Tab-separated table of C-alpha atoms and ligand atoms in Angstrom:
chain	number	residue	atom	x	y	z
A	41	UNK	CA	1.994	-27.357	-26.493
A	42	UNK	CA	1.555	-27.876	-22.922
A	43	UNK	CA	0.849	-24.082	-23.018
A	44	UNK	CA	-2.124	-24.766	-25.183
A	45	UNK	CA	-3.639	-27.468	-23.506
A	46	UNK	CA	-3.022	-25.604	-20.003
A	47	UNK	CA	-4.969	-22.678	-22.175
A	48	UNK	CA	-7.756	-24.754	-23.328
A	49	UNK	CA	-8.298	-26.373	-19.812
A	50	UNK	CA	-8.651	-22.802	-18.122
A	51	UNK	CA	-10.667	-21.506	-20.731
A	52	UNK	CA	-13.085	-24.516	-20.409
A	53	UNK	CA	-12.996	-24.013	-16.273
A	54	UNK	CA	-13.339	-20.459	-16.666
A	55	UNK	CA	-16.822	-21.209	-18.973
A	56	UNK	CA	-18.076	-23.458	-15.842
A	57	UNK	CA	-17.047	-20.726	-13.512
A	58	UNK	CA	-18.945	-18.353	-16.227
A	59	UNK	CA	-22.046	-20.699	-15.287
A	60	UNK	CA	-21.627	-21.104	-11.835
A	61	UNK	CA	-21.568	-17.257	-11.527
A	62	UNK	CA	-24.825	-16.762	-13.907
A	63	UNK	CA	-26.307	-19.200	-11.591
A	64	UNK	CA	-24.940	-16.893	-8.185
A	65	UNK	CA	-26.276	-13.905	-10.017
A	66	UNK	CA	-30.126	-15.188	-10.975
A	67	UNK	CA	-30.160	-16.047	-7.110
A	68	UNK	CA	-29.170	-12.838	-6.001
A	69	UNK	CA	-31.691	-11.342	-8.174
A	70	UNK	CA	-33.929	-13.526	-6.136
A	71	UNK	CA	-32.905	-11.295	-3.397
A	72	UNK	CA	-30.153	-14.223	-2.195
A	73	UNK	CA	-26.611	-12.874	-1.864
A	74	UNK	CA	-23.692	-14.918	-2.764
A	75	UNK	CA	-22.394	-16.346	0.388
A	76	UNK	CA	-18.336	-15.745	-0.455
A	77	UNK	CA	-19.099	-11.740	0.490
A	78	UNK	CA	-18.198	-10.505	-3.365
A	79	UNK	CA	-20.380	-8.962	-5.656
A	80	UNK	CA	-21.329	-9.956	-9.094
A	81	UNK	CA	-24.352	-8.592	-10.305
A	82	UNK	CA	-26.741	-7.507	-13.598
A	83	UNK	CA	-23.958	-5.180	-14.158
A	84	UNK	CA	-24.585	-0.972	-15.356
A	85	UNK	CA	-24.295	1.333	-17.960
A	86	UNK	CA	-21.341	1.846	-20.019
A	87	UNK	CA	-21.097	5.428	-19.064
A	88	UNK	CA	-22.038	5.076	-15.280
A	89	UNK	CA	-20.479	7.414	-12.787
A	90	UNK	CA	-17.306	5.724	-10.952
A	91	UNK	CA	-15.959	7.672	-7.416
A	92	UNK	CA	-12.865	7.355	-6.758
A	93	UNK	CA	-12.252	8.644	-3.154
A	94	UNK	CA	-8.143	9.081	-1.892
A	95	UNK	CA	-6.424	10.391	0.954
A	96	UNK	CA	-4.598	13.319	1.250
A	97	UNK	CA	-1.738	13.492	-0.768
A	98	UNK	CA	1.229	11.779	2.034
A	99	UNK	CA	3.002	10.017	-1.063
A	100	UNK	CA	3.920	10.740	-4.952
A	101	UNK	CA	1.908	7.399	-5.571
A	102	UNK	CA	-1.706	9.079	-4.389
A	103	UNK	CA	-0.842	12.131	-6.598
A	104	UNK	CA	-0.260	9.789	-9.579
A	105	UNK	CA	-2.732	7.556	-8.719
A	106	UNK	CA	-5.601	10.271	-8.760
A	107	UNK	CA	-4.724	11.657	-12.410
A	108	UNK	CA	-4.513	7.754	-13.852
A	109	UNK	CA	-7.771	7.247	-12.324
A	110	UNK	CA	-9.381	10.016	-13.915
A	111	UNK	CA	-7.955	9.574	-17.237
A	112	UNK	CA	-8.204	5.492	-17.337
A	113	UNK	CA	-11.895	6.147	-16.398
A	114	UNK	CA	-12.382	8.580	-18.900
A	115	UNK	CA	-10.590	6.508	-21.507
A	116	UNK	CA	-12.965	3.676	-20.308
A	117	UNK	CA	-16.453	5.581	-21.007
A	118	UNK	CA	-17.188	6.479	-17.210
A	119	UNK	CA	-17.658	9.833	-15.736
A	120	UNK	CA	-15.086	9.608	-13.083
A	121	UNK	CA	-15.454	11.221	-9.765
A	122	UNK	CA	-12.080	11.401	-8.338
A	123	UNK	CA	-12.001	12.984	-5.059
A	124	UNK	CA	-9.013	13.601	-2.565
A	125	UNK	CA	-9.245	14.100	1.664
A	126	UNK	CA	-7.788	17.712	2.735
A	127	UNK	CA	-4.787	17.937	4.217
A	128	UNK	CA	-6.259	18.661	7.756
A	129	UNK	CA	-9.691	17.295	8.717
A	130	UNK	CA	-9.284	14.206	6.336
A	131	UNK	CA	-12.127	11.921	8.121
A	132	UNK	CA	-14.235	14.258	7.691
A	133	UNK	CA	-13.357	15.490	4.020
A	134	UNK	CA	-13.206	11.926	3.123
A	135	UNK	CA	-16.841	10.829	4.513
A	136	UNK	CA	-18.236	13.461	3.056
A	137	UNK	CA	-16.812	12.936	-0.168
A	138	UNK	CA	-18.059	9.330	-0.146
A	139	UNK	CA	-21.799	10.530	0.567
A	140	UNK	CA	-22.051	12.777	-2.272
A	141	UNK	CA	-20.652	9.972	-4.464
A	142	UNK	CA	-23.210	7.873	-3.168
A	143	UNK	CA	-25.453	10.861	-3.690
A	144	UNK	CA	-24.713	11.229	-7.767
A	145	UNK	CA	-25.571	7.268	-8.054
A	146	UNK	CA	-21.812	6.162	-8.457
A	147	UNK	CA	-22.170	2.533	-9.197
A	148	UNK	CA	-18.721	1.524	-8.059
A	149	UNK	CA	-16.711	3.288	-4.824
A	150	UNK	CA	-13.094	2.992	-4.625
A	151	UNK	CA	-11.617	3.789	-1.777
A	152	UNK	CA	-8.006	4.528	-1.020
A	153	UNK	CA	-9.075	5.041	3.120
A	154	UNK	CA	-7.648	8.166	4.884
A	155	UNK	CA	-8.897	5.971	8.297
A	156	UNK	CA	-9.511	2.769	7.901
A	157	UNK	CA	-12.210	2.056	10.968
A	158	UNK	CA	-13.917	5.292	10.445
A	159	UNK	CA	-16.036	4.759	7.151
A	160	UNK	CA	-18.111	1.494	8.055
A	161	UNK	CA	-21.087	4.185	8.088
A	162	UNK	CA	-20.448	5.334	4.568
A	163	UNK	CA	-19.745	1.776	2.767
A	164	UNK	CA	-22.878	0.749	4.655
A	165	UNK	CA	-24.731	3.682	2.832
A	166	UNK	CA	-23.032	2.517	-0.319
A	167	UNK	CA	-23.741	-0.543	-0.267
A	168	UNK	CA	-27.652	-0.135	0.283
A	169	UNK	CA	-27.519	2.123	-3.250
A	170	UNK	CA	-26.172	-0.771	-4.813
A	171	UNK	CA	-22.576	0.253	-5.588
A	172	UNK	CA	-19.947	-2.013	-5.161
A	173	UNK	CA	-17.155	-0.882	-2.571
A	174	UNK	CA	-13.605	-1.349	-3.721
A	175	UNK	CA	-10.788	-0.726	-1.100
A	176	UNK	CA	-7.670	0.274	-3.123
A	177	UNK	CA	-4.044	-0.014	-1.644
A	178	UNK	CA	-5.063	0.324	1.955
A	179	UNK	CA	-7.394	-2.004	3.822
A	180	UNK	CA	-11.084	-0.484	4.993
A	181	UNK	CA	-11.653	-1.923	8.596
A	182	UNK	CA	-14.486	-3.729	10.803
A	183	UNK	CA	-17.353	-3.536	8.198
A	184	UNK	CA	-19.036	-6.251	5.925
A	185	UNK	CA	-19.443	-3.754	3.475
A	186	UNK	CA	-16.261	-3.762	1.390
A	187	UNK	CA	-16.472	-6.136	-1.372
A	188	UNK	CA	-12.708	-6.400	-2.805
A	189	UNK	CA	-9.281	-5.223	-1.547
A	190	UNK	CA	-6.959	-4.437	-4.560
A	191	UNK	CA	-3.170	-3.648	-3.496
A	192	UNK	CA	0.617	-4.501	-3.559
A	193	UNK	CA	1.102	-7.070	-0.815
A	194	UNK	CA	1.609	-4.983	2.017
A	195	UNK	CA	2.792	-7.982	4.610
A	196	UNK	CA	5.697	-8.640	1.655
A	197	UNK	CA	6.550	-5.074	1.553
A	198	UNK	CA	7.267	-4.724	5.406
A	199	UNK	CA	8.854	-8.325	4.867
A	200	UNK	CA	11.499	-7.106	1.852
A	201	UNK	CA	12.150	-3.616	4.123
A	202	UNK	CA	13.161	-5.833	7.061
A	203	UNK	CA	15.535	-8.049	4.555
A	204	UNK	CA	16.841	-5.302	3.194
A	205	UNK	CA	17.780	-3.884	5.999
A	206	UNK	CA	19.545	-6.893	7.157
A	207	UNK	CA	21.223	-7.547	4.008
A	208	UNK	CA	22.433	-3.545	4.204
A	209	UNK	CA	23.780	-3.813	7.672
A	210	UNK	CA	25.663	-6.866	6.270
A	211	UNK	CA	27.185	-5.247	3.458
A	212	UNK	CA	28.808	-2.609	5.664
A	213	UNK	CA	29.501	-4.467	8.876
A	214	UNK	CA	29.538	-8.562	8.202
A	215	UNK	CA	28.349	-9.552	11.667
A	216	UNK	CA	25.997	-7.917	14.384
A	217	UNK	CA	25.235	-6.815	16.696
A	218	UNK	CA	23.784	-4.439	14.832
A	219	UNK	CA	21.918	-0.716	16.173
A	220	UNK	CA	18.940	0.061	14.932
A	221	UNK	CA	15.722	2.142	15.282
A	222	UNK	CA	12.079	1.201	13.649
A	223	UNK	CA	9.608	4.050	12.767
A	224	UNK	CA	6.327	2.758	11.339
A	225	UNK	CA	3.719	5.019	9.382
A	226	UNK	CA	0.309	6.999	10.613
A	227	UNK	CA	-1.580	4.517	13.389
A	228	UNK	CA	-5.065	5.314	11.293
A	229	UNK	CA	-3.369	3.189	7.860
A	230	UNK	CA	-4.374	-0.001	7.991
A	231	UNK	CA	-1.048	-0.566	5.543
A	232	UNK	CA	1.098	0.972	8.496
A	233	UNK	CA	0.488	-2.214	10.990
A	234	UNK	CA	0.848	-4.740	8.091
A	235	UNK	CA	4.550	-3.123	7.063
A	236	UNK	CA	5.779	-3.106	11.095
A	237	UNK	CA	4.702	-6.697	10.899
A	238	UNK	CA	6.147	-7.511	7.896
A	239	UNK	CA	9.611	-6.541	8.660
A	240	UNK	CA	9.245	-7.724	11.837
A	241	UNK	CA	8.635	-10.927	10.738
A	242	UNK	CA	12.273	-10.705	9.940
A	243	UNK	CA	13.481	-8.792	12.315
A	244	UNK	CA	11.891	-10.301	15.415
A	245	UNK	CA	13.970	-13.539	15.497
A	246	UNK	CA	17.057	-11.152	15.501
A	247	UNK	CA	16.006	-9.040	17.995
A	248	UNK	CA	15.572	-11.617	20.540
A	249	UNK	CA	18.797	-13.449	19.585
A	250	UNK	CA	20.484	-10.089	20.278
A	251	UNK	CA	22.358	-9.924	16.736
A	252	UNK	CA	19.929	-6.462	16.437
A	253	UNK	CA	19.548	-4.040	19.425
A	254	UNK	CA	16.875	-1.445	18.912
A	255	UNK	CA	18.937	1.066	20.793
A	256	UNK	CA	15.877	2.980	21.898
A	257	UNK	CA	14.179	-0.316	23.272
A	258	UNK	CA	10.828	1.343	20.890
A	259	UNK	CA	9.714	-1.685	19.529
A	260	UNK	CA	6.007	-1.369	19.438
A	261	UNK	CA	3.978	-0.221	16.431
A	262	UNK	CA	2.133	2.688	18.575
A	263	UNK	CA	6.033	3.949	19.234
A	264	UNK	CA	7.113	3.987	16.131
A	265	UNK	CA	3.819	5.534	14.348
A	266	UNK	CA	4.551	8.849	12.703
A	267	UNK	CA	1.577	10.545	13.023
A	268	UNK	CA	-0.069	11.179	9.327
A	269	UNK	CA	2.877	10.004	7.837
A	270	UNK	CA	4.320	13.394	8.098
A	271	UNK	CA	8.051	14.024	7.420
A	272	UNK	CA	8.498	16.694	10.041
A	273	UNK	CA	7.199	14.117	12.637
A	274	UNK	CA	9.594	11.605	11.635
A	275	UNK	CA	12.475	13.864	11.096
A	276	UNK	CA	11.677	15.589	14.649
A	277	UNK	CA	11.511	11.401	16.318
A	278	UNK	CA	14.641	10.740	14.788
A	279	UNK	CA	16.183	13.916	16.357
A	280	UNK	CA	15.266	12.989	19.606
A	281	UNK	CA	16.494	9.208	19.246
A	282	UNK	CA	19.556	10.487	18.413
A	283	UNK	CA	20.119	13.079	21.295
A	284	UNK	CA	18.329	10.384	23.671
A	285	UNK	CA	20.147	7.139	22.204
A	286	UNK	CA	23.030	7.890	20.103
A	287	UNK	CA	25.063	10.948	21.820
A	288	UNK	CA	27.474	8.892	23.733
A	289	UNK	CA	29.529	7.376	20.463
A	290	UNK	CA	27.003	4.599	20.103
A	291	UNK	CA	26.523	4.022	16.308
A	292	UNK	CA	23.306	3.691	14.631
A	293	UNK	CA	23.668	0.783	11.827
A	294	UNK	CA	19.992	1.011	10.451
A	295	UNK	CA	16.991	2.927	10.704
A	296	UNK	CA	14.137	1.161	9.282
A	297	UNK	CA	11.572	3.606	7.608
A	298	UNK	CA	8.411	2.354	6.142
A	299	UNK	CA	8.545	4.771	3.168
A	300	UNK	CA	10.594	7.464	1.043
A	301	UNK	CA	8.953	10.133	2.464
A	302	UNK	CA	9.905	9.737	5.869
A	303	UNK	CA	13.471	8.141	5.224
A	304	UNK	CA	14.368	11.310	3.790
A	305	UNK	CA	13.285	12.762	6.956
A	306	UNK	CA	15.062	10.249	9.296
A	307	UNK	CA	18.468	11.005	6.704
A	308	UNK	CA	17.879	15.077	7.080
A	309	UNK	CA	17.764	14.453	11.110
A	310	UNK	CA	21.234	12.470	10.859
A	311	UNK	CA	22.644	14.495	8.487
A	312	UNK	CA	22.076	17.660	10.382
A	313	UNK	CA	23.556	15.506	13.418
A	314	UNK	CA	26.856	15.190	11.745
A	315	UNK	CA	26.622	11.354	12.121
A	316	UNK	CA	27.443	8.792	9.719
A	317	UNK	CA	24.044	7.597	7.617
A	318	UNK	CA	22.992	3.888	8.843
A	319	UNK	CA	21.086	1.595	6.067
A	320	UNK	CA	17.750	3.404	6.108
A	321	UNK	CA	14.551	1.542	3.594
A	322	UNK	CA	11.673	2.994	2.086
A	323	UNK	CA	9.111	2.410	0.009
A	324	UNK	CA	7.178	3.807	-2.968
A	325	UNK	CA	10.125	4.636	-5.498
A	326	UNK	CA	9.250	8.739	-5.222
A	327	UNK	CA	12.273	10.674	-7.430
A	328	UNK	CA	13.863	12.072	-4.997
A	329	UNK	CA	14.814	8.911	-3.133
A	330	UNK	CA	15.660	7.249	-6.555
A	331	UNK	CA	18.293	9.788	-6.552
A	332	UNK	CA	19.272	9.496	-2.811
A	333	UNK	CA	19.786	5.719	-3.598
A	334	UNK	CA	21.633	6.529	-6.769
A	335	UNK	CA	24.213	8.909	-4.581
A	336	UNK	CA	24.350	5.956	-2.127
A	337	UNK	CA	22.689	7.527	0.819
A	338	UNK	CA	19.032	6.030	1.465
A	339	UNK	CA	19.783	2.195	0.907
A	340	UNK	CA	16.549	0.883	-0.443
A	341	UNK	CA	13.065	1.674	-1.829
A	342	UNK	CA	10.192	-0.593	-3.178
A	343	UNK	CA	8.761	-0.282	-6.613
A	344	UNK	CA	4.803	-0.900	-6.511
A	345	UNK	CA	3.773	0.628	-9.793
A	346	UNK	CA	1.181	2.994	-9.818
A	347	UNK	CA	0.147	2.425	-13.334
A	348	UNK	CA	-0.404	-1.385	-12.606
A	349	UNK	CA	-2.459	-0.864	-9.305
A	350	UNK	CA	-4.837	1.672	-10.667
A	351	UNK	CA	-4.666	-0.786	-14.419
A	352	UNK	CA	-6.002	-3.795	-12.128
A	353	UNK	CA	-8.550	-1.529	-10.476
A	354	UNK	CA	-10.351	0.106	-13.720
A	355	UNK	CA	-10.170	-3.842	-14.845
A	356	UNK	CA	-12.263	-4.926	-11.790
A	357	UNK	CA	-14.529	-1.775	-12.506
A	358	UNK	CA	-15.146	-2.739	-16.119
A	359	UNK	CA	-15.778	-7.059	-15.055
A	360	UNK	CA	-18.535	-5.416	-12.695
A	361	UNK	CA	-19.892	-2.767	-15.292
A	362	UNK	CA	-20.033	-6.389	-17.392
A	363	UNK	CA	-22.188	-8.128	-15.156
A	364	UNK	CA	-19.274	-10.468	-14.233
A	365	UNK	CA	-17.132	-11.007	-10.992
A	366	UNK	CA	-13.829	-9.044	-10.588
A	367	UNK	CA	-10.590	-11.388	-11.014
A	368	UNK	CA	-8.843	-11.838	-7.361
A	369	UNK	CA	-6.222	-13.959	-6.409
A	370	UNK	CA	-6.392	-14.032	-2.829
A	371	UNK	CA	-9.055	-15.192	-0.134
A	372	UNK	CA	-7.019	-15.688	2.636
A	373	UNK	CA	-4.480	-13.294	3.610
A	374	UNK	CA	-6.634	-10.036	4.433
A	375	UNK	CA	-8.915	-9.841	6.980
A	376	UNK	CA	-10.642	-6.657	7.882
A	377	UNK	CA	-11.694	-7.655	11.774
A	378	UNK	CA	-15.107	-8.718	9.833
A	379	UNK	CA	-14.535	-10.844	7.340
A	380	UNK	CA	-11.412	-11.610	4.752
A	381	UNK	CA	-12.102	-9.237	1.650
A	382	UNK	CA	-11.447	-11.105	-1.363
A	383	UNK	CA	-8.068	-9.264	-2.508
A	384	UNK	CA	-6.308	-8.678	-6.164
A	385	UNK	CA	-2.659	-8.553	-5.022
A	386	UNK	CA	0.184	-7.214	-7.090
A	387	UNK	CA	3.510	-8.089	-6.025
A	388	UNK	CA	6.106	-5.428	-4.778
A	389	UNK	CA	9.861	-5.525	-5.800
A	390	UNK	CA	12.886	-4.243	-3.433
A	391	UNK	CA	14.971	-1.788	-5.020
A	392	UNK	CA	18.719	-1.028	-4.125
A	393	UNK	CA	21.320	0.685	-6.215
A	394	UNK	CA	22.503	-2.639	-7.825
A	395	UNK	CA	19.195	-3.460	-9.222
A	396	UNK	CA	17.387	0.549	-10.206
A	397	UNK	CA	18.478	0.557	-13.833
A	398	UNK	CA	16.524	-2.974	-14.334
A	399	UNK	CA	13.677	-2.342	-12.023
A	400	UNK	CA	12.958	1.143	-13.113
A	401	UNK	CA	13.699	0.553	-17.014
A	402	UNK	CA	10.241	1.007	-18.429
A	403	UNK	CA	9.153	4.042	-16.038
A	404	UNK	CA	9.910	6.899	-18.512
A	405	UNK	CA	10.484	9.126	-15.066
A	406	UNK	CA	12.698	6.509	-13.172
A	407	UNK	CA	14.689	5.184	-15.594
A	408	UNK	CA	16.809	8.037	-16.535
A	409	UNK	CA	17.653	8.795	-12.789
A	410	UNK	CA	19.196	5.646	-12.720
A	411	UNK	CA	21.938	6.394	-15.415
B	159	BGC	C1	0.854	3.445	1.042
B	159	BGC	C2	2.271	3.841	0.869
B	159	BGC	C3	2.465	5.306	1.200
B	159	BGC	C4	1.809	5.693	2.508
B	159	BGC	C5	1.818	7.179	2.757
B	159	BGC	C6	0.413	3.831	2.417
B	159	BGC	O1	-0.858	3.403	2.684
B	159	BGC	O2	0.706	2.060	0.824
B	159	BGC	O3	2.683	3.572	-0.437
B	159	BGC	O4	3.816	5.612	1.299
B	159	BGC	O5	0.483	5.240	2.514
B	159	BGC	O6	1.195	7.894	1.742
């Protein structure tokens, strides 16, 4: 009942926000713009072309991502135009890739960024052909010319890594101090900045208490960046922590790594050490550490679900091919140095042993690692 009347009182809200925004629109036909920085417009055809520019492929997730693009457009009626950076000059690739989507009148850009402060020329250039910029999972920086932000809440993501961590170290050793060492991801991801913050949110107040000891004393983002999120250059930081830092019988409790990829890397380093594996998180549920956590040697991973990211991004793709405004639930939390891009934010789960059978149960791939 309550239900009902809740349903009937946003339905009759969303028909005044339906009128508000037809207002906003015959205005910025008028050549006004509507003043909150997002775009809703007279909308384009059915079978427009959509661009869909990613990085290179660091992660499972941009792999998937890419194919569910191009077949969700597809499925949708658009031509898609999905497009990833090379593995070397990615600025470059990327920019260039943008142009000629620009080029083939793509009415909608979305951008997973390969640097996030190196495109303001290209969304700029977008923008003036009249397609709507979409940043998608990570953050496009110090330019008025990206219109929505869609993405798992990276701040909560580095905030569950730092708890899970904590509650790891716990489980093995009740009270600290605890060692540990931080890596964070590639310095040009916007994302990379947000996680370090995000578990240091919750690490922080540890640290200085002295209940954690970051045994290196590397507690800045710009010394724990692993350059292009490449697993060699974590594996290779991790083997010089541990000849610099943990030769001398000094135990390493916890390594926090901002994704899968590289705490597989930070586990090969200790492994080939000889030591005993500290609580090292990740991120981004990739097989292979679904299985490490299964055999109890990564501790943690987080589940942001592909399918659902890319699902909410076609969605804000088709509201704009509709003439309408794209659904967000966030106007506050990201700013991009210019202004705070209105955001549709998915939230991420943590994902330890105890809880992969439940978390993973309707991933046809995940699911039966977890058995
Ligand atoms: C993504 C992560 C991914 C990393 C490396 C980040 O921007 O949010 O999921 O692990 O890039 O590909």
């Amino acid at each position: 009942m309550m239900r009902n009347l809740l349903t009937k009182a946003v339905a009759s809200a969303a028909v005044a926000v339906l009128m508000l925004g037809a207002a906003a629109c015959s205005k910025e036909r008028e050549g006004g713009s509507s003043d909150d920085g997002s775009t809703s417009g007279k909308g384009f055809a059915g079978d427009a072309v959509i661009g869909v520019a990613l990085p290179s492929k660091t992660s499972e997730n941009w792999v998937l991502a890419g194919d569910l693009f191009t077949n969700g457009l597809k499925e949708a009626g658009f031509k898609a135009d999905v497009q990833y950076a090379g593995a070397s000059t990615t600025v470059a690739d990327q920019q260039a890739q943008i142009s000629a989507m620009i080029t083939k009148g793509a009415k909608v850009i979305v951008i997973g960024a390969t640097d996030a402060a190196q495109l303001s020329t290209q969304v700029k250039q977008a923008k003036e052909s009249g397609a709507v910029v979409i940043a998608y999972d990570r953050l496009i920086t110090n330019t008025p010319d990206v219109d929505y932000y869609v993405a798992f809440d990276n701040f909560k993501v580095g905030q569950l890594q730092g708890q899970a961590l904590l509650e790891g170290m716990k489980a093995r050793k009740a009270t600290g101090p605890w060692n540990i060492e931080l890596f964070s991801g590639s310095p040009d991801d916007n994302n990379s900045a947000v996680f370090f913050n995000g578990a240091m949110d919750v690490l922080k107040p540890l640290i200085d208490k002295g209940d954690i000891v970051v045994g290196s004393g590397q507690t800045d983002v710009k010394q724990t960046a692993v350059q292009g999120w490449k697993a060699e250059n974590a594996q290779q930081r991790m083997d010089s922590l541990l000849t610099s830092t943990y030769n001398g019988g000094r135990t390493l409790d916890g390594a926090l790594s901002p994704n899968d990829t590289l705490a597989r890397a930070v586990l090969t380093s200790i492994k080939g050490a000889g030591k005993a594996l500290p609580v090292v998180t990740g991120q981004d549920s990739e097989a292979e550490s679904v299985k490490s956590i299964m055999a109890g040697e990564q501790y943690s991973t987080i589940n942001k679900d592909t399918r659902k990211l890319v699902a909410a991004s076609i969605a804000m793709v088709k509201a704009l091919q509709g003439g309408g405004s794209p659904e967000v639930n966030d106007t506050k939390s990201y700013d991009n140095g210019v202004k705070v891009v209105p955001s549709y934010l998915l939230p991420p789960v943590i994902v330890t042993k105890a809880n992969a059978a439940e978390s993973y149960a309707n991933d046809p791939k995940l699911a039966p690692l977890t058995k």
